[in-house]
Coordinates of C-alpha atoms and ligand atoms in Angstrom, one line a residue:
M1 CA 13.5 25.8 4.4
A2 CA 10.5 27.6 3.7
L3 CA 7.1 25.9 4.4
V4 CA 5.0 25.3 1.2
S5 CA 2.2 26.9 2.9
S6 CA 3.9 29.9 2.5
T7 CA 4.4 29.9 -1.5
P8 CA 2.1 31.9 -3.8
A9 CA 1.2 28.5 -5.3
W10 CA -0.2 27.3 -2.3
Q11 CA -1.9 30.6 -1.3
A12 CA -3.5 30.7 -4.8
L13 CA -5.1 27.4 -4.1
Q14 CA -6.3 28.3 -0.8
Q15 CA -8.3 31.2 -2.6
H16 CA -9.5 28.9 -5.4
W17 CA -10.9 26.3 -3.0
Q18 CA -13.2 29.2 -1.7
Q19 CA -14.5 29.6 -5.2
M20 CA -14.8 25.8 -5.9
R21 CA -16.4 24.9 -2.6
S22 CA -19.7 26.0 -3.9
Q23 CA -19.4 24.2 -7.3
H24 CA -21.0 21.0 -7.9
M25 CA -19.9 18.3 -10.1
R26 CA -23.1 17.8 -11.9
D27 CA -22.6 21.6 -13.3
L28 CA -19.1 21.0 -14.1
F29 CA -20.1 18.1 -16.2
A30 CA -22.9 20.2 -17.7
D31 CA -21.0 22.9 -18.5
D32 CA -18.3 21.0 -20.4
P33 CA -19.2 18.2 -22.6
A34 CA -15.4 17.2 -23.0
R35 CA -14.6 16.9 -19.4
A36 CA -14.9 13.2 -19.2
E37 CA -12.5 12.6 -21.9
R38 CA -10.2 15.4 -21.1
M39 CA -9.6 14.3 -17.3
T40 CA -8.6 10.7 -18.1
A41 CA -5.0 9.7 -18.9
D42 CA -3.5 6.3 -19.6
A43 CA -0.1 4.6 -18.7
A44 CA 1.4 1.2 -18.5
G45 CA -2.1 -0.5 -19.2
L46 CA -3.9 1.6 -16.6
H47 CA -6.8 3.9 -17.4
L48 CA -7.2 6.6 -14.9
D49 CA -10.7 8.7 -14.9
F50 CA -10.2 11.4 -12.5
S51 CA -13.2 13.8 -14.1
K52 CA -15.2 13.1 -10.9
Q53 CA -13.5 15.6 -8.9
I54 CA -14.4 19.1 -7.5
A55 CA -11.8 20.4 -9.8
T56 CA -11.6 22.3 -12.9
E57 CA -8.8 23.1 -15.6
E58 CA -7.8 26.1 -13.5
T59 CA -7.5 23.7 -10.3
L60 CA -5.2 21.3 -12.2
R61 CA -3.2 24.3 -13.3
L62 CA -2.8 25.5 -10.0
L63 CA -1.9 22.2 -8.6
F64 CA 0.7 21.8 -11.4
D65 CA 2.1 25.1 -10.5
L66 CA 2.2 23.8 -6.7
A67 CA 4.3 20.9 -7.8
R68 CA 6.9 23.0 -9.9
A69 CA 6.9 25.4 -6.9
V70 CA 8.4 22.5 -4.7
D71 CA 10.6 21.2 -7.6
L72 CA 8.9 17.9 -7.8
E73 CA 10.7 17.1 -11.0
H74 CA 14.1 17.6 -9.6
W75 CA 13.3 15.5 -6.7
R76 CA 12.0 12.7 -8.6
E77 CA 15.3 12.5 -10.8
R78 CA 17.1 12.6 -7.4
M79 CA 15.5 9.6 -6.1
F80 CA 15.9 7.7 -9.6
I81 CA 19.5 8.6 -9.7
G82 CA 20.3 7.2 -6.2
E83 CA 20.8 10.5 -4.1
H84 CA 20.4 10.3 -0.5
I85 CA 16.9 11.6 -0.3
N86 CA 15.8 9.8 3.0
L87 CA 17.9 12.3 5.0
S88 CA 17.0 11.3 8.4
E89 CA 18.7 7.8 7.7
D90 CA 21.1 9.2 5.1
R91 CA 20.1 6.6 2.6
A92 CA 19.1 6.5 -1.1
V93 CA 15.7 5.5 -2.0
L94 CA 15.9 2.9 -4.9
H95 CA 12.9 0.4 -5.1
T96 CA 12.9 1.5 -8.7
A97 CA 16.3 0.0 -9.5
L98 CA 15.1 -3.2 -8.1
R99 CA 12.6 -3.5 -11.2
N100 CA 15.0 -2.0 -13.9
R101 CA 15.7 -5.3 -15.9
T102 CA 17.3 -3.1 -18.4
D103 CA 21.0 -2.4 -18.6
V104 CA 21.0 0.8 -17.0
R105 CA 23.6 1.5 -14.4
T106 CA 22.3 3.0 -11.0
L107 CA 24.9 4.4 -8.6
V108 CA 24.9 4.6 -4.9
D109 CA 27.6 6.3 -3.4
G110 CA 29.3 5.8 -6.9
E111 CA 29.1 2.1 -6.9
D112 CA 26.8 0.5 -9.4
V113 CA 24.1 -1.5 -7.6
M114 CA 22.7 -3.3 -10.4
P115 CA 25.2 -6.3 -10.6
A116 CA 24.1 -7.1 -6.8
V117 CA 20.4 -6.6 -7.7
D118 CA 20.9 -9.2 -10.7
A119 CA 22.9 -11.7 -8.7
V120 CA 20.2 -12.0 -5.8
L121 CA 17.4 -11.9 -8.6
A122 CA 19.2 -15.0 -10.1
R123 CA 19.4 -16.7 -6.8
V124 CA 15.8 -16.0 -6.3
Q125 CA 15.1 -17.6 -9.6
D126 CA 17.4 -20.6 -9.1
F127 CA 15.8 -21.4 -5.5
S128 CA 12.2 -20.7 -6.6
E129 CA 12.7 -23.2 -9.4
R130 CA 14.1 -25.8 -7.3
V131 CA 11.4 -25.8 -4.7
R132 CA 8.4 -25.5 -7.2
S133 CA 10.1 -28.5 -9.3
G134 CA 10.6 -30.8 -6.1
E135 CA 14.2 -30.8 -6.6
W136 CA 14.8 -28.9 -3.2
K137 CA 13.9 -31.7 -0.5
G138 CA 12.8 -31.2 3.0
H139 CA 14.9 -33.1 5.7
T140 CA 13.3 -36.4 5.3
G141 CA 13.6 -36.4 1.4
Q142 CA 10.3 -34.9 0.9
A143 CA 9.4 -32.2 -1.8
I144 CA 8.0 -28.8 -0.2
T145 CA 4.2 -28.2 -0.3
D146 CA 3.8 -25.3 2.1
V147 CA 5.8 -22.1 2.4
V148 CA 5.4 -20.1 5.5
N149 CA 6.6 -16.7 5.4
I150 CA 7.4 -15.0 8.8
G151 CA 7.7 -11.3 8.6
I152 CA 5.8 -8.2 9.5
G153 CA 4.9 -4.7 7.9
G154 CA 6.9 -4.4 4.8
S155 CA 8.3 -7.9 5.3
N156 CA 4.7 -9.3 5.2
L157 CA 2.1 -7.0 3.6
G158 CA 3.5 -6.9 0.2
P159 CA 4.2 -10.4 -0.8
K160 CA 1.0 -11.5 1.1
M161 CA -1.1 -8.9 -1.0
V162 CA 0.6 -9.8 -4.1
C163 CA 0.4 -13.6 -3.6
E164 CA -3.5 -13.2 -3.0
A165 CA -3.7 -10.9 -6.1
L166 CA -2.2 -13.5 -8.4
K167 CA -3.9 -16.4 -6.8
P168 CA -5.1 -17.5 -10.4
Y169 CA -1.5 -17.9 -11.3
Q170 CA -0.6 -20.0 -8.4
S171 CA 0.7 -23.5 -8.4
A172 CA -1.6 -26.0 -6.5
Q173 CA 1.4 -28.0 -5.4
L174 CA 2.9 -24.9 -3.2
R175 CA 0.6 -23.0 -1.1
P176 CA 1.9 -19.7 0.6
H177 CA 1.1 -19.1 4.1
F178 CA 1.9 -15.7 5.9
V179 CA 2.5 -15.3 9.8
S180 CA 3.0 -11.8 11.2
N181 CA 1.3 -11.2 14.5
V182 CA 3.2 -11.7 17.6
D183 CA -0.1 -13.3 19.2
G184 CA 1.0 -17.0 19.3
T185 CA -2.5 -17.6 17.6
H186 CA -1.4 -16.4 14.4
L187 CA 1.6 -19.0 14.1
A188 CA -0.3 -22.0 15.8
E189 CA -3.3 -21.4 13.5
T190 CA -1.2 -21.4 10.4
L191 CA 0.9 -24.3 11.5
R192 CA -2.1 -26.5 12.3
G193 CA -2.6 -28.9 9.8
L194 CA 0.8 -28.5 8.1
N195 CA 3.6 -31.3 7.7
P196 CA 6.8 -30.3 9.1
E197 CA 8.5 -32.5 6.7
T198 CA 7.2 -30.4 3.7
T199 CA 7.3 -26.9 5.1
L200 CA 9.6 -24.2 4.3
F201 CA 10.0 -21.3 6.3
I202 CA 11.1 -17.9 5.0
V203 CA 12.1 -15.6 7.8
A204 CA 11.8 -12.0 6.3
S205 CA 13.1 -9.2 8.3
K206 CA 15.4 -6.2 6.8
T207 CA 16.7 -5.7 10.2
F208 CA 16.4 -9.3 11.4
T209 CA 15.8 -7.9 14.9
T210 CA 12.0 -7.2 14.8
Q211 CA 10.8 -8.7 18.0
E212 CA 7.6 -10.1 16.5
T213 CA 9.5 -11.7 13.5
M214 CA 12.1 -13.2 15.8
T215 CA 9.7 -14.6 18.3
N216 CA 7.7 -16.4 15.4
A217 CA 10.7 -17.8 14.1
Q218 CA 12.1 -19.0 17.1
S219 CA 8.8 -20.9 17.8
A220 CA 8.5 -22.2 14.2
R221 CA 12.1 -23.4 14.5
R222 CA 11.0 -25.4 17.7
W223 CA 8.0 -26.6 16.2
L224 CA 10.2 -28.0 13.3
V225 CA 13.0 -29.3 15.4
D226 CA 10.8 -31.1 17.7
A227 CA 8.7 -33.0 15.1
L228 CA 11.8 -34.0 13.1
G229 CA 14.0 -34.6 15.9
D230 CA 17.0 -33.2 14.6
D231 CA 18.5 -29.5 14.8
G232 CA 20.1 -30.3 11.3
A233 CA 16.6 -30.1 9.7
V234 CA 16.8 -26.2 10.0
R235 CA 19.2 -26.2 6.9
N236 CA 16.5 -27.8 4.7
H237 CA 13.5 -25.8 6.1
F238 CA 14.6 -22.3 6.8
V239 CA 16.0 -19.5 4.5
A240 CA 16.5 -15.9 5.5
V241 CA 15.7 -12.6 3.5
S242 CA 17.3 -9.7 5.3
T243 CA 20.2 -7.0 5.1
N244 CA 21.5 -8.2 8.4
T245 CA 23.9 -11.2 7.6
E246 CA 25.4 -11.2 11.2
K247 CA 22.0 -11.4 12.8
V248 CA 21.0 -14.2 10.2
A249 CA 24.0 -16.3 11.3
E250 CA 23.1 -15.8 14.8
F251 CA 19.9 -17.1 14.4
G252 CA 21.3 -20.2 12.9
I253 CA 20.5 -19.9 9.4
D254 CA 23.4 -20.3 7.1
T255 CA 24.3 -17.2 5.3
D256 CA 24.4 -19.1 2.0
Q257 CA 20.6 -19.6 2.6
M258 CA 20.2 -15.8 2.9
F259 CA 18.7 -13.5 0.4
E260 CA 20.2 -10.2 0.7
F261 CA 18.8 -6.9 0.0
W262 CA 19.9 -3.2 0.9
D263 CA 19.5 -0.3 3.3
W264 CA 18.4 1.7 0.1
V265 CA 15.1 -0.5 0.1
G266 CA 12.8 0.7 2.6
G267 CA 10.5 -2.1 4.1
R268 CA 7.3 -0.8 2.8
Y269 CA 9.0 -0.6 -0.8
S270 CA 10.6 -4.1 -0.3
L271 CA 8.4 -6.5 -2.2
W272 CA 10.4 -6.1 -5.4
S273 CA 13.6 -7.4 -3.7
A274 CA 14.1 -11.0 -2.3
I275 CA 11.3 -10.1 0.2
G276 CA 9.3 -10.9 -2.9
L277 CA 10.8 -14.6 -2.8
P278 CA 7.2 -15.9 -1.6
I279 CA 5.7 -14.5 -4.9
A280 CA 8.3 -16.1 -7.0
L281 CA 7.6 -19.5 -5.1
A282 CA 4.0 -19.2 -5.4
V283 CA 3.6 -17.9 -9.0
G284 CA 6.8 -18.9 -10.7
F285 CA 9.8 -16.5 -11.2
D286 CA 8.8 -15.4 -14.8
R287 CA 5.6 -14.1 -13.4
F288 CA 7.4 -12.3 -10.6
A289 CA 9.6 -10.9 -13.3
E290 CA 6.3 -9.6 -15.3
L291 CA 5.2 -8.0 -11.9
L292 CA 8.7 -6.2 -11.9
A293 CA 8.2 -5.2 -15.6
G294 CA 4.8 -3.7 -15.0
A295 CA 6.1 -1.5 -12.2
H296 CA 9.2 -0.6 -14.3
E297 CA 6.7 0.6 -17.1
M298 CA 5.2 2.9 -14.5
D299 CA 8.5 4.2 -13.4
V300 CA 9.4 5.1 -16.8
H301 CA 5.9 7.0 -17.1
F302 CA 6.5 8.7 -13.8
R303 CA 10.0 9.7 -14.6
S304 CA 9.4 10.8 -18.0
A305 CA 5.7 12.0 -18.7
P306 CA 4.9 15.8 -18.5
L307 CA 3.1 16.6 -15.2
E308 CA 0.1 17.5 -16.8
Q309 CA -0.2 13.7 -18.3
N310 CA 1.6 12.0 -15.3
L311 CA -0.9 9.4 -13.6
P312 CA 1.0 9.3 -10.0
V313 CA 1.5 13.1 -10.1
I314 CA -2.2 13.7 -10.9
M315 CA -3.4 11.3 -8.3
G316 CA -0.8 12.9 -5.8
L317 CA -1.9 16.5 -6.3
L318 CA -5.6 15.8 -6.1
G319 CA -4.8 14.0 -2.8
V320 CA -3.2 17.2 -1.6
W321 CA -6.2 19.3 -2.8
Y322 CA -8.7 17.4 -0.7
V323 CA -6.5 17.1 2.5
D324 CA -5.1 20.6 2.6
F325 CA -7.8 22.6 0.9
A326 CA -10.8 20.9 1.1
G327 CA -10.5 19.5 4.5
A328 CA -10.5 15.7 3.7
K329 CA -9.0 13.4 6.5
T330 CA -9.0 10.1 5.0
Q331 CA -8.8 8.5 1.8
A332 CA -10.7 5.2 0.7
I333 CA -9.1 2.7 -1.6
L334 CA -11.9 0.4 -3.0
P335 CA -11.0 -2.4 -5.2
Y336 CA -13.9 -4.3 -7.2
D337 CA -11.9 -7.5 -7.4
Q338 CA -11.8 -10.0 -4.7
Y339 CA -8.0 -10.9 -5.5
L340 CA -7.2 -7.3 -4.4
Q341 CA -8.7 -7.7 -0.9
Y342 CA -5.4 -6.8 0.7
F343 CA -4.5 -3.9 -1.4
P344 CA -6.1 -1.3 1.0
A345 CA -4.2 -2.7 4.0
Y346 CA -1.0 -2.7 1.9
F347 CA -1.2 0.8 1.0
Q348 CA -2.3 1.7 4.5
Q349 CA 1.0 1.0 5.5
G350 CA 2.4 2.2 2.4
D351 CA 0.8 5.5 2.6
M352 CA 0.5 6.0 6.4
E353 CA 3.9 5.0 7.3
S354 CA 5.4 7.2 4.5
N355 CA 3.6 10.3 4.8
G356 CA 2.3 10.3 8.8
K357 CA 5.0 12.9 9.3
H358 CA 4.7 16.2 11.3
V359 CA 7.8 17.9 10.6
T360 CA 9.7 18.8 7.1
R361 CA 12.9 17.4 6.0
D362 CA 14.8 19.7 8.1
G363 CA 12.9 19.3 10.9
Q364 CA 10.4 22.2 11.2
P365 CA 6.9 21.6 12.3
V366 CA 4.5 21.7 9.4
D367 CA 1.3 23.9 9.6
Y368 CA -0.8 21.8 7.2
N369 CA -2.0 18.4 7.0
T370 CA 0.0 15.7 5.6
G371 CA -1.0 12.1 5.0
P372 CA -4.6 11.2 5.4
V373 CA -5.8 8.0 7.0
V374 CA -6.0 5.5 4.4
W375 CA -8.6 2.6 4.7
G376 CA -11.0 0.7 2.5
Q377 CA -12.0 -3.0 1.4
P378 CA -13.2 -4.7 -1.7
G379 CA -16.5 -3.8 -3.1
T380 CA -19.4 -4.7 -2.7
D381 CA -19.1 -5.7 0.9
G382 CA -18.1 -2.2 1.6
Q383 CA -21.4 -1.0 0.2
H384 CA -23.1 -2.7 3.0
A385 CA -21.0 -1.5 5.5
F386 CA -19.5 2.2 5.5
Y387 CA -20.7 3.7 2.1
Q388 CA -23.7 5.2 3.9
L389 CA -21.2 7.6 5.5
I390 CA -19.4 8.3 2.3
H391 CA -22.7 9.2 0.7
Q392 CA -24.5 10.9 3.4
G393 CA -22.1 11.7 6.3
T394 CA -20.5 14.9 7.1
E395 CA -17.1 13.9 6.2
L396 CA -15.7 14.5 2.5
I397 CA -14.0 11.2 1.9
P398 CA -12.1 10.9 -1.6
C399 CA -12.5 7.2 -2.8
D400 CA -10.4 5.4 -5.4
F401 CA -12.4 2.7 -7.4
I402 CA -10.2 0.0 -8.8
A403 CA -11.5 -2.5 -11.1
P404 CA -10.7 -4.9 -14.1
I405 CA -12.4 -5.3 -17.5
K406 CA -12.1 -8.9 -17.2
S407 CA -12.6 -11.5 -14.3
H408 CA -10.7 -14.4 -13.7
N409 CA -13.6 -16.1 -12.6
P410 CA -16.4 -15.1 -15.4
L411 CA -19.1 -16.8 -13.5
G412 CA -22.7 -16.3 -15.0
R413 CA -23.6 -12.4 -14.6
H414 CA -21.1 -12.1 -11.6
H415 CA -18.6 -9.7 -13.4
E416 CA -21.2 -7.4 -14.9
L417 CA -23.0 -7.0 -11.5
L418 CA -19.8 -6.2 -9.9
I419 CA -18.8 -3.5 -12.4
A420 CA -22.3 -2.2 -12.5
N421 CA -22.1 -1.7 -8.6
C422 CA -18.6 0.1 -9.1
L423 CA -19.9 2.5 -11.8
A424 CA -23.0 3.1 -10.1
Q425 CA -21.2 4.1 -7.0
T426 CA -18.9 6.6 -8.7
E427 CA -22.3 8.1 -10.4
A428 CA -24.1 8.4 -7.3
L429 CA -21.3 9.8 -5.3
M430 CA -20.9 12.5 -7.9
R431 CA -24.6 13.4 -8.8
G432 CA -26.3 12.8 -5.6
R433 CA -30.0 13.2 -5.7
T434 CA -31.7 16.6 -5.0
L435 CA -34.5 17.2 -2.5
Q436 CA -36.9 17.8 -5.3
E437 CA -35.8 14.3 -7.1
A438 CA -36.3 12.5 -3.9
K439 CA -39.7 13.9 -3.5
D440 CA -40.8 13.3 -7.1
E441 CA -39.7 9.8 -6.8
M442 CA -41.7 9.0 -3.8
M443 CA -44.7 10.7 -5.1
A444 CA -44.5 8.9 -8.4
S445 CA -44.4 5.7 -6.3
G446 CA -47.7 6.4 -4.7
L447 CA -46.7 8.5 -1.3
S448 CA -48.7 11.5 -0.5
E449 CA -47.1 15.0 -0.9
A450 CA -47.0 15.2 3.0
E451 CA -45.3 11.9 3.5
A452 CA -42.8 12.7 0.5
D453 CA -41.9 16.2 2.5
R454 CA -41.3 14.3 5.5
L455 CA -39.1 11.7 4.0
A456 CA -37.2 13.7 1.4
P457 CA -34.4 15.1 3.5
H458 CA -33.3 11.7 4.6
R459 CA -33.6 10.4 1.0
Q460 CA -31.5 13.4 -0.4
F461 CA -27.8 12.9 -1.3
D462 CA -25.8 16.1 -1.9
G463 CA -23.7 14.2 -4.0
N464 CA -20.1 16.1 -5.1
R465 CA -18.0 13.3 -3.4
P466 CA -14.9 12.8 -5.3
T467 CA -14.2 9.7 -6.9
T468 CA -11.1 8.3 -9.2
T469 CA -11.7 5.3 -11.3
I470 CA -8.6 3.0 -12.2
L471 CA -9.4 0.6 -14.7
M472 CA -7.1 -2.4 -16.1
E473 CA -7.8 -5.2 -18.4
Q474 CA -7.3 -7.7 -15.9
V475 CA -5.4 -8.3 -12.8
T476 CA -2.1 -9.8 -14.1
P477 CA 1.3 -9.5 -12.6
H478 CA 2.0 -6.7 -15.1
S479 CA -0.9 -4.4 -14.4
L480 CA -0.6 -5.3 -10.7
G481 CA 3.1 -4.1 -10.8
A482 CA 2.1 -1.1 -12.8
L483 CA -0.7 -0.4 -10.1
I484 CA 1.5 -0.7 -7.1
A485 CA 4.1 1.6 -8.4
L486 CA 1.4 4.0 -9.3
Y487 CA 0.3 4.4 -5.8
E488 CA 4.1 4.3 -4.6
H489 CA 4.9 7.4 -6.6
K490 CA 1.6 9.3 -5.7
I491 CA 2.9 8.9 -2.1
F492 CA 6.2 10.2 -3.3
T493 CA 4.5 13.1 -5.3
Q494 CA 2.6 14.1 -1.9
G495 CA 5.9 13.9 0.4
I496 CA 7.4 16.2 -1.9
V497 CA 4.6 18.6 -2.0
W498 CA 4.4 18.5 1.9
G499 CA 8.4 18.8 2.2
I500 CA 8.5 15.8 4.5
N501 CA 10.8 12.6 4.3
S502 CA 8.5 9.8 3.0
F503 CA 11.2 7.1 3.6
D504 CA 11.9 7.0 7.4
Q505 CA 9.4 5.7 10.3
W506 CA 10.6 7.0 13.6
G507 CA 7.0 7.0 14.7
V508 CA 6.9 3.4 15.4
E509 CA 10.2 3.3 17.7
L510 CA 8.8 4.9 20.8
G511 CA 6.1 1.8 21.4
K512 CA 8.7 -0.5 20.6
K513 CA 11.0 0.6 23.3
L514 CA 8.5 0.9 25.9
A515 CA 7.3 -2.4 25.2
N516 CA 10.6 -3.8 25.9
V517 CA 10.4 -2.5 29.4
I518 CA 7.0 -3.9 30.0
I519 CA 8.1 -7.3 28.7
G520 CA 10.9 -7.3 31.4
E521 CA 8.0 -6.3 34.1
L522 CA 5.7 -9.0 32.7
E523 CA 8.3 -11.8 32.9
A524 CA 9.4 -10.8 36.3
G525 CA 5.9 -10.5 37.6
E526 CA 6.6 -7.1 39.0
I527 CA 6.6 -3.4 38.1
S528 CA 10.0 -2.0 38.2
E529 CA 9.7 1.2 36.2
T530 CA 7.7 4.3 36.5
H531 CA 4.7 4.5 34.3
D532 CA 1.8 6.8 34.1
A533 CA -1.0 5.9 36.3
S534 CA -3.2 4.4 33.6
T535 CA -0.5 1.9 32.4
E536 CA 0.3 0.9 35.9
A537 CA -3.1 0.2 36.8
L538 CA -3.5 -1.8 33.7
L539 CA -0.3 -3.6 34.3
Q540 CA -1.4 -4.5 37.9
Y541 CA -4.8 -5.7 36.7
F542 CA -3.2 -8.2 34.3
L543 CA -0.3 -9.2 36.7
A544 CA -3.2 -10.2 39.4
R545 CA -5.3 -12.0 37.2
R546 CA -3.1 -14.1 34.7
Ligands
F6P1 O1 6.6 -1.0 11.2 C1 8.1 -0.7 11.3 C2 9.0 -1.2 10.4 O2 10.2 -0.9 10.5 C3 8.5 -1.2 8.9 O3 8.8 0.0 8.4 C4 9.0 -2.7 8.5 O4 8.4 -2.8 7.2 C5 8.6 -3.5 9.5 O5 8.9 -2.7 10.9 C6 9.4 -4.8 9.8 O6 10.7 -4.6 9.6 P1 11.7 -5.7 9.5 O7 11.8 -6.1 8.2 O8 13.2 -5.0 9.7 O9 11.6 -6.8 10.2

């Protein structure tokens, strides 16, 4: 397979950047009064403004050419119809089927997966309703008040992010908690103050072999059994979500208390499956179904809208533009909504585990950059932390600003202030402030010309920093579902342009393997394997002092 960098479409973009690098967005706006109106698009209740980009109609045309050169539309269809596009693991990629509540069949290897999807969803509904209503009792006959999800990566971040985002919809009677880190502090601090008689554990692991999750699950089980004095208590207090029935049974959870999912659901795309059980428990099954519906609406848009009006495609291609042609190394996600506080962390995994790849689908090394470093945190905290570097540092950092029109907590002027900050940041990042403007402002406030000259370089902003703004009416299950699916398909779009497999994650394997060697040594109290000199010295340091 030829690398995308050898295509005429790629080379045209390289040349085009040479013209665009000296363009300022201020001039692009001044020259084209219709720009803001034209460079916006709407789908599934989301409004996307992509006009504050170092991009013209010509840039977009060349980017759409690139998408066609890599056959994006064809690959998109292959995903939706269940082909094995995860080539290194020989698997289909069908998280979209999990949120397809229509009666469309989806075949994987000739078999319709929808009856199994529906059956598991029905069990999630039944179980979540029984727990929420108090019909499901703990070992001593009390109703459940706290649910502790034990999982890591995709088996933690998705449900944790969504439960937080949908807090206004949560029942006060049932509190969700999330334990992921193998650091015993995480479990200990979470369990402190919880009552074993009213606590339900969900052990969530696709493989049911993940060391962190299994270790936390064993310790949680000990905590429960020690407190209730009966091994039989596990039945009322532990359920599992996994693809691995054998391992669930081996752990001691009856498989009739296991919620199944399938190898065609990637871990970081799994919140739509039974991995979403904590969501259904926290906000109720109907809300969970609305989340699925919002994502499905975005799926339909992604699958059918022309590339030129396709939100995930536009976002994905603009990302490629900055990473591969403008030299951006990172991408910030900046939600202006406190409930979306875990959204950047969620897509840090979603994006970086998907597109942090150095070879193409057929194993050739790439000669261009792939996935950027994804990071961020909610505004306005970030403004007082790292925005300085975005405004005046030497790195080009494309930023996504995400904000709801309505707050769930309309307290005084808070929401207006929040949104004013959000919009002002995108304006400042685009416009900047010229040297002359900086100087004039200072002189108008009474500084001498000499002082203004001295300070102006510090107070001048280049501007021309690209931002995308995503607005929605409110953070609801439906809009959140659409927003998550938007980012998922953006990642897909970029993976196809780069010719990589966005659905495996071999890069996390080596560290896991070496950790197993070191665990043996720590437990034996002596070093038995050969390590590099640094690792060996650190191990010795640790062993001598513990
Ligand atoms: O970090 C690697 C990874 O395999 C992720 O892709 C996954 O989400 C996480 O570990 C947890 O895996 P599991 O659900 O099998 O415990």
